[in-house]
Coordinates of C-alpha atoms in Angstrom, one line a residue:
X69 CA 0.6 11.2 -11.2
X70 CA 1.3 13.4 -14.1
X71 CA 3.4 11.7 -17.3
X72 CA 7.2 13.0 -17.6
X73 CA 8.3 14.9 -20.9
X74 CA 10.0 11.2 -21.9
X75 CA 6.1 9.3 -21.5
X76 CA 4.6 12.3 -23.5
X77 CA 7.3 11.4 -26.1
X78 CA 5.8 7.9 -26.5
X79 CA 1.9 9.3 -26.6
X80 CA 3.3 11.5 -29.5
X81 CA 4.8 8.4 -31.3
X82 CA 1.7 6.2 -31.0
X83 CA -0.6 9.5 -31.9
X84 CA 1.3 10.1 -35.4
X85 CA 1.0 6.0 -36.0
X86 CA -2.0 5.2 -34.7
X87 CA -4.1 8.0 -34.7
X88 CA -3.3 10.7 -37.4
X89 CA -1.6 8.7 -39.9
X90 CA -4.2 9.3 -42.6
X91 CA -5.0 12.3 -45.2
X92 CA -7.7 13.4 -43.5
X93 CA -6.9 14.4 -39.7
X94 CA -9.8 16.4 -38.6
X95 CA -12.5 13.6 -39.7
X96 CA -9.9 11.1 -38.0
X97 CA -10.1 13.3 -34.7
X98 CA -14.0 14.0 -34.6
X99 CA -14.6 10.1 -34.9
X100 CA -12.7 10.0 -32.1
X101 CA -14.8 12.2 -29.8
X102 CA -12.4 15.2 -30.1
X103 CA -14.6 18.5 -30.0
X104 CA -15.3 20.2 -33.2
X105 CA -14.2 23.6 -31.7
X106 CA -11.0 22.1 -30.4
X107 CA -10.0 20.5 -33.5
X108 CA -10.7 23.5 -35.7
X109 CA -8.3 25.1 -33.6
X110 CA -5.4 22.9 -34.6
X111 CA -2.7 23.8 -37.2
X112 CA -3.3 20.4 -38.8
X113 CA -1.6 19.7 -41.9
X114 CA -0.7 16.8 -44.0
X115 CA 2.0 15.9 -42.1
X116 CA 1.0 13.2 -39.5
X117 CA 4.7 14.4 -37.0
X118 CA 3.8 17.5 -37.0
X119 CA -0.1 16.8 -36.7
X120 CA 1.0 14.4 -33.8
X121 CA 2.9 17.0 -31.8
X122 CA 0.3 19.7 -32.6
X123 CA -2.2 17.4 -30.3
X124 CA -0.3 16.8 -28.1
X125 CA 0.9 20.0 -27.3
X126 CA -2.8 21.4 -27.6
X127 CA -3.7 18.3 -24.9
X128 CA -1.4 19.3 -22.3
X129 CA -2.9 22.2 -21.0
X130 CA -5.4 20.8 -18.9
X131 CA -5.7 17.1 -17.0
X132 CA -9.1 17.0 -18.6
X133 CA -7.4 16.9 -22.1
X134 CA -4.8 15.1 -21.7
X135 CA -7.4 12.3 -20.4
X136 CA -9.7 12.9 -23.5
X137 CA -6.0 11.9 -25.6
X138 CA -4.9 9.0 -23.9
X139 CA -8.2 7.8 -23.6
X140 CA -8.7 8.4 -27.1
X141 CA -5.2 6.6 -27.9
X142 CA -6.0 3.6 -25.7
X143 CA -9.4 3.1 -27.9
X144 CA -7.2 2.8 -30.8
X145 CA -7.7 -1.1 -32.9
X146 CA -4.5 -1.0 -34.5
X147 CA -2.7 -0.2 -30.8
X148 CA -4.7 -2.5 -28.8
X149 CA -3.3 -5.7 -30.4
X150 CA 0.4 -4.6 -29.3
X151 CA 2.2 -5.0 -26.2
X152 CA 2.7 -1.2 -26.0
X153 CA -1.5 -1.1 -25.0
X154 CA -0.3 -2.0 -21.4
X155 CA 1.7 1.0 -21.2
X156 CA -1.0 3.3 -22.6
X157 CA -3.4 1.9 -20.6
X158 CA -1.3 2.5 -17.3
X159 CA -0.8 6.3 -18.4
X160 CA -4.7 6.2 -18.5
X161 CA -4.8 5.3 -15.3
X162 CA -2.3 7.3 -14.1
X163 CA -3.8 10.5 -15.4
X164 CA -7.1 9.4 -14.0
X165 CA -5.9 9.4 -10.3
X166 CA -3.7 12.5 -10.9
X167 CA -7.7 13.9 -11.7
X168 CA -8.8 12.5 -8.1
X169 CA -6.1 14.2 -6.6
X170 CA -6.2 17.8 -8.5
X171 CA -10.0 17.9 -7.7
X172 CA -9.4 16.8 -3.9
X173 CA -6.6 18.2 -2.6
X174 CA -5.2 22.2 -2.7
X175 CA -2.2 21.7 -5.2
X176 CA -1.0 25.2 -3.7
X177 CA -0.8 23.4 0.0
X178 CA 0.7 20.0 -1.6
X179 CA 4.1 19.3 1.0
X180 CA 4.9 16.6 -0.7
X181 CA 6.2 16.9 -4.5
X182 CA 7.4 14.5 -7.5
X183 CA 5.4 11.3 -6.7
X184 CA 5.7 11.6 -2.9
X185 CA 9.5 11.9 -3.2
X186 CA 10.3 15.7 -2.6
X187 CA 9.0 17.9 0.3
X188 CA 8.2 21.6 0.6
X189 CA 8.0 22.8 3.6
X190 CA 6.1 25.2 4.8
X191 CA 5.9 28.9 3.2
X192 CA 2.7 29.3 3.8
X193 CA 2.4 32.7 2.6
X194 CA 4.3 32.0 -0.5
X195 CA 1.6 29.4 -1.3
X196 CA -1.3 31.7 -1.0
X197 CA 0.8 34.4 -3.2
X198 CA 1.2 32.5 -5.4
X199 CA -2.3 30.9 -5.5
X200 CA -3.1 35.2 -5.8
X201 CA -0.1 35.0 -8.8
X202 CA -2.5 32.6 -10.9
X203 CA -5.5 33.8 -10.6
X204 CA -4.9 37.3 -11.3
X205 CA -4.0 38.1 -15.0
X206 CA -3.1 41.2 -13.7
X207 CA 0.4 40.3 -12.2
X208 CA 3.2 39.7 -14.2
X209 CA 6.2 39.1 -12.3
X210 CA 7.1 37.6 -8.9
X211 CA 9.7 38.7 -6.5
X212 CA 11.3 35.9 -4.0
X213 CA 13.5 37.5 -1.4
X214 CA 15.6 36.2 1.6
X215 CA 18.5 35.6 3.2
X216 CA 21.1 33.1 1.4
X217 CA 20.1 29.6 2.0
X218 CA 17.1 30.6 2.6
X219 CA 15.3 28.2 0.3
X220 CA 14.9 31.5 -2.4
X221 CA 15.5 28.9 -5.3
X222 CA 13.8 26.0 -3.7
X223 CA 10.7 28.1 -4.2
X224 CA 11.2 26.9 -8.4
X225 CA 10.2 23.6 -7.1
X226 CA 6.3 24.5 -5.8
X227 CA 6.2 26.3 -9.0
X228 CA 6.9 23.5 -11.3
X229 CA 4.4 21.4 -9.1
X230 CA 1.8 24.0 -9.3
X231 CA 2.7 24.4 -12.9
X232 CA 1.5 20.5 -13.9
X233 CA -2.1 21.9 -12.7
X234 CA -2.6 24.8 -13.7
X235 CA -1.8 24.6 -17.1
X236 CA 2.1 26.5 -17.1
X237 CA 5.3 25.6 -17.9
X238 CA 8.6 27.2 -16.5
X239 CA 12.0 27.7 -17.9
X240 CA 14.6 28.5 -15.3
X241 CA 17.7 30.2 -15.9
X242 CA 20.4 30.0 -12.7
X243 CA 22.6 33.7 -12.7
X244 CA 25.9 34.4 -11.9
X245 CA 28.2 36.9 -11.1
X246 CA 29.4 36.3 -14.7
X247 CA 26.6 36.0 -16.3
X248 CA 25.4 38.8 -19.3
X249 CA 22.3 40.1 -20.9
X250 CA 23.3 38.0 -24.4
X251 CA 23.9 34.8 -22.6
X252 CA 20.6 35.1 -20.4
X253 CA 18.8 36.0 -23.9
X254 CA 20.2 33.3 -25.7
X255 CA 19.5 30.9 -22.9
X256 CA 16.1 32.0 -22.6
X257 CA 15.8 31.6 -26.6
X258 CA 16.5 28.2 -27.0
X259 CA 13.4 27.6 -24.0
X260 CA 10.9 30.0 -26.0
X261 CA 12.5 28.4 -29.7
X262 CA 10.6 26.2 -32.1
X263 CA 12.5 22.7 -31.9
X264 CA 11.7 22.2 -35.0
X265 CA 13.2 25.3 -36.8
X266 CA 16.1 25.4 -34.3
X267 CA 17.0 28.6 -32.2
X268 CA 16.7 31.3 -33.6
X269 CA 20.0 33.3 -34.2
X270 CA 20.4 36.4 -31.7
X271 CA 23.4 38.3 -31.2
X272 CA 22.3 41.4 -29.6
X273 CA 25.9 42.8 -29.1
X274 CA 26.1 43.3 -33.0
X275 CA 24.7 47.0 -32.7
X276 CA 26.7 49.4 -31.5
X277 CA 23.9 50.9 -29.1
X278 CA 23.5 47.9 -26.9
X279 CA 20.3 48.6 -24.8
X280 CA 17.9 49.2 -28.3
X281 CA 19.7 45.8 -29.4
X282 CA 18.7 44.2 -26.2
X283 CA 15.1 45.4 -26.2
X284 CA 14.6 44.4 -29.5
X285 CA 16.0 40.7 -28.1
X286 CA 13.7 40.8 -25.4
X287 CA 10.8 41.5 -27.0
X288 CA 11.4 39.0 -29.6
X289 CA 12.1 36.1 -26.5
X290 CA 8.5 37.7 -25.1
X291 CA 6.6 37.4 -28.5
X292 CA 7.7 33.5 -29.4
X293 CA 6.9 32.7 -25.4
X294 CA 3.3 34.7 -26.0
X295 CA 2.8 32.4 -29.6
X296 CA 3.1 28.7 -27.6
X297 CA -0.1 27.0 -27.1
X298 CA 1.7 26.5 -23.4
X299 CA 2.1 29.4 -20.9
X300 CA 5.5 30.0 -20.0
X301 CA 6.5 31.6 -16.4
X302 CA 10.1 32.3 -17.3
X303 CA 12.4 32.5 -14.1
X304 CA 15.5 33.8 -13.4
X305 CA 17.4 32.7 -10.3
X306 CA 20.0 34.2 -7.8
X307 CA 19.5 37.3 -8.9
X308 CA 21.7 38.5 -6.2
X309 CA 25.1 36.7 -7.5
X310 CA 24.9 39.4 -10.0
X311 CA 27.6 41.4 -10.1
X312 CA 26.4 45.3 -9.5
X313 CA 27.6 46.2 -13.1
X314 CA 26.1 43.7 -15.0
X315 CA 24.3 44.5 -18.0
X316 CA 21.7 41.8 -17.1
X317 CA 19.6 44.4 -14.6
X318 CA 19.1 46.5 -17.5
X319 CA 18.0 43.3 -19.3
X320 CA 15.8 42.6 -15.9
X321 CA 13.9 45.8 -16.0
X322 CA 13.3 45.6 -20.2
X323 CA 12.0 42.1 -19.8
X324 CA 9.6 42.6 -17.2
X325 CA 8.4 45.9 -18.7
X326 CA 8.0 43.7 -22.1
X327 CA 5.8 41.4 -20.6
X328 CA 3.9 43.6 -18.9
X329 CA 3.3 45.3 -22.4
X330 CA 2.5 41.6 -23.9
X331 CA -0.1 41.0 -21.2
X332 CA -2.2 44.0 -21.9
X333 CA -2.6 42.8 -25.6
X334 CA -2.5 39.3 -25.5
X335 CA -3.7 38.5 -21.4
X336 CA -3.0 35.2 -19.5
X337 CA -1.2 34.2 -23.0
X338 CA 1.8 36.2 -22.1
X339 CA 4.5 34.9 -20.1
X340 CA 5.1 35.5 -16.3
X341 CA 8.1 36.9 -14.8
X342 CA 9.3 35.1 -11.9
X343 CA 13.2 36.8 -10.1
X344 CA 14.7 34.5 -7.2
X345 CA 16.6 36.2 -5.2
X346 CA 15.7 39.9 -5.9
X347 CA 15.1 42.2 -3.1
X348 CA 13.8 45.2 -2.2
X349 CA 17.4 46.9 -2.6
X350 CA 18.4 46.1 -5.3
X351 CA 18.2 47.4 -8.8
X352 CA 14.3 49.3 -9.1
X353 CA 12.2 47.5 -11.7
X354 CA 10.4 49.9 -14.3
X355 CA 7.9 52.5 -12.2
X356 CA 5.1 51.0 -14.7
X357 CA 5.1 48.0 -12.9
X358 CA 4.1 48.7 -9.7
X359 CA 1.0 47.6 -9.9
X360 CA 1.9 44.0 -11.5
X361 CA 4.1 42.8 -9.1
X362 CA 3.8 40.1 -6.2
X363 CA 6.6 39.9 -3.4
X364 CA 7.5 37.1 -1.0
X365 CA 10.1 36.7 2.0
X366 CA 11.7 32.7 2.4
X367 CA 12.8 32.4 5.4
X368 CA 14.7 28.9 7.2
X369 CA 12.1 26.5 8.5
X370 CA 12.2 26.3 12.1
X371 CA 10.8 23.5 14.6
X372 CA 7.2 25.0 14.5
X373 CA 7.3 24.5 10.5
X374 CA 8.5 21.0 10.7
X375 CA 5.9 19.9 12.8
X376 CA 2.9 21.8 11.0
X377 CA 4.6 19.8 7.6
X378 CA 4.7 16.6 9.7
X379 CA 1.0 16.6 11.1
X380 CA -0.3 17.6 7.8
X381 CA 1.6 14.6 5.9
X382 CA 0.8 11.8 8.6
X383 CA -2.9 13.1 8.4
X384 CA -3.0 12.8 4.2
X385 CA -1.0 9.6 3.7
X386 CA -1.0 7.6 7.7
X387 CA 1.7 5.2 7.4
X388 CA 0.3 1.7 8.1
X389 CA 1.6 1.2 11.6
X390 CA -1.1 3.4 12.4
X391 CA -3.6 0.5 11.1
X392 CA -6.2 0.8 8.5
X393 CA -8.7 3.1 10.0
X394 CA -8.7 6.8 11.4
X395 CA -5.6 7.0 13.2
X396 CA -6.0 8.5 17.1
X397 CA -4.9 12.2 17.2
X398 CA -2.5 11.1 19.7
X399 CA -0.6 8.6 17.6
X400 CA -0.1 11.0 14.8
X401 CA 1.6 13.4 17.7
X402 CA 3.8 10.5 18.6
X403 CA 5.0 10.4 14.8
X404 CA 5.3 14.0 14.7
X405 CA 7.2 14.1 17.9
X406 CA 9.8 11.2 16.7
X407 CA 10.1 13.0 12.8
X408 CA 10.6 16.4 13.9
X409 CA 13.6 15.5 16.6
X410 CA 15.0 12.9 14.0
X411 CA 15.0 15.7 11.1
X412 CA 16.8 18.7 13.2
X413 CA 19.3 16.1 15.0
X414 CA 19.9 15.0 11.6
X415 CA 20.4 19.1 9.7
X416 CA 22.4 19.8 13.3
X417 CA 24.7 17.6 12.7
X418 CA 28.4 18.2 11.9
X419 CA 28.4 19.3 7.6
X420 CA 31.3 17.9 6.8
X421 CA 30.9 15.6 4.1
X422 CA 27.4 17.1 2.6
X423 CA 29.2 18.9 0.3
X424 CA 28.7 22.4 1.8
X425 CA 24.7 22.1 1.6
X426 CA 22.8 25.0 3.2
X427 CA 21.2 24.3 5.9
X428 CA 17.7 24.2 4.5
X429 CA 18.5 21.8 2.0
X430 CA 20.1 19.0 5.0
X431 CA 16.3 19.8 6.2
X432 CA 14.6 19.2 3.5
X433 CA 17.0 15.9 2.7
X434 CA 16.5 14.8 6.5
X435 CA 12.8 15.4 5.8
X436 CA 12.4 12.8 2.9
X437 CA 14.6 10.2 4.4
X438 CA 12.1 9.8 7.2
X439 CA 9.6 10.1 4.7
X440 CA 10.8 7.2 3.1
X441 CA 11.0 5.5 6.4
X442 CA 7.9 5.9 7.3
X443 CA 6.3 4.7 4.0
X444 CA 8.3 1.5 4.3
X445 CA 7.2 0.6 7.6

């Protein structure tokens, strides 16, 4: 399973220790079996924290990389005869079934998210938009539409799955009927920021001509997004709480135009656009980007989509009351049968108490409880 943002923390610490605390970095890497073109790439300095964080950064974008480090920091003398070698050596394997698994199973058909823990379920064509999304450097921005509760935002968490494998990261911002242009841009900012210069001061009221001031902010949050080593897909969510007068569907239109304009110069390097929650009737996004767009329609899951996710998790991961072999077809229907009428008796029921949850979201909740049911039988 991939490492969290607090494990890559600790393979920075032991890289800047271990690994590039000497004068001479790039011979320290190449003896290391670090390729010659990939190092020369580096911004390497003689500064072994920021050499550290360089790598690092530059070895997240692909599982094979971030293998090459870990393995690299596991061969390490001066770590190996420390008690934090177990730990490395558990990330190592970690990342090396998190390879098995990217290169045998459809990451865009995955139902179950965050190490077996979360479900997605169904949107079938959102999955194969999106796998279109990432593959075409063509399309810059994605539209989500639906009725509320409609599980509009829940598409962020697909994206941040499919994001660990294909070599993105996204930032979300949640809107409200409140919320401005400079708050969105300053938000955005301190995602797109160097941590270690800070944010960047922006205070795009301070013109008197507000819509030059907030292009000029836009395409400064597009630029530093375009300069990371990472790709960013930078999302704005419930579009439709906006209130009709907002200044932020100006900001909408600008940004998406200015990433369109990023992409033709600098190609899959440029950020993506992704707006939860924006439909077809609301606010027109700039005519120039007709062509760059991608649309999908969430919709509630109904009994048919529960038992396509159920059949498809029971065949990937049987639970072991089915036995160790290849379970019968019929006994995977009789699990299917049982989760299904458990889940929607359980969404059904009476809300009070559940905090006013939508109705998809009891689903999905009913969903990994007999998940984890089924895994502990």
């Amino acid at each position: 399973m991939p490492l969290a943002e607090t494990e890559w923390d600790l393979v920075t610490i032991w890289v800047r220790e271990y690994l590039l605390d000497t004068t001479d970095p790039h011979t320290q890497l190449a003896q290391y079996g670090f390729p010659e073109e990939f190092v020369g790439a580096l911004p390497l300095t003689s500064v072994s924290a920021e050499n550290a964080r360089a790598l690092v950064q530059a070895s997240r974008k692909d599982i094979e990389r971030q293998l090459k480090l870990v393995e690299a920091v596991t061969a390490i003398d001066r770590l190996a005869v420390l008690p934090e070698i177990a730990k490395a050596r558990e990330f190592l394997e970690r990342l090396r079934e998190d390879r098995r698994t990217h290169a045998s199973q459809d990451n865009f058909r995955t139902c179950v998210l965050k190490n077996g823990t979360e479900v997605f379920i169904d949107r079938q064509d959102l999955r194969e938009t999106l796998r279109q999304f990432v593959a075409d450097p063509e399309k810059s921005v994605l539209l989500v539409d639906g009725d509320p509760g409609s599980g509009r935002s829940y598409t962020y968490n697909l994206i941040r799955h499919i994001g660990q494998h294909s070599g993105f990261r996204p930032a979300r911002v949640t809107l409200s009927r409140t919320a401005t242009a400079e708050k969105v841009i300053r938000r955005l900012a301190e995602f797109v920021a160097d941590p270690r210069a800070g944010v960047s001061p922006l205070n795009p009221t301070e013109l008197n001509d507000l819509l030059p001031s907030i292009d000029d902010a836009v395409h400064w949050v597009v630029g530093r997004a375009t300069a990371f080593e990472e790709r960013f897909w930078l999302v704005l969510d419930e579009c439709d709480k906006l209130d009709p007068s907002s200044d932020v569907w100006d900001f909408i239109g600008q940004f998406a135009l200015a990433i369109y304009e990023h992409a033709a110069v600098r190609g899959d390097q440029a950020p993506r656009l992704v707006l939860l929650g924006y439909g077809p009737a609301m606010r027109q996004l700039p005519y120039d980007l007709r062509g760059s767009m991608c649309w999908d329609t969430a919709r509630i899951a109904e009994p048919a989509d529960l038992r396509h996710f159920f059949d498809q998790y029971f065949h990937e991961s049987p639970p072991k009351i089915l036995g160790t072999g290849k379970p019968e077809e019929s006994s995977i229907a009789e699990l299917v049968d049982v989760a299904v009428e458990e889940v929607l008796r359980a969404a059904q029921a009476d809300g009070n108490g559940n905090g006013g949850e939508s109705y998809m979201r009891k689903v999905c909740t009913a969903a990994e409880g007999a998940i984890r049911v089924y895994r502990s039988l």
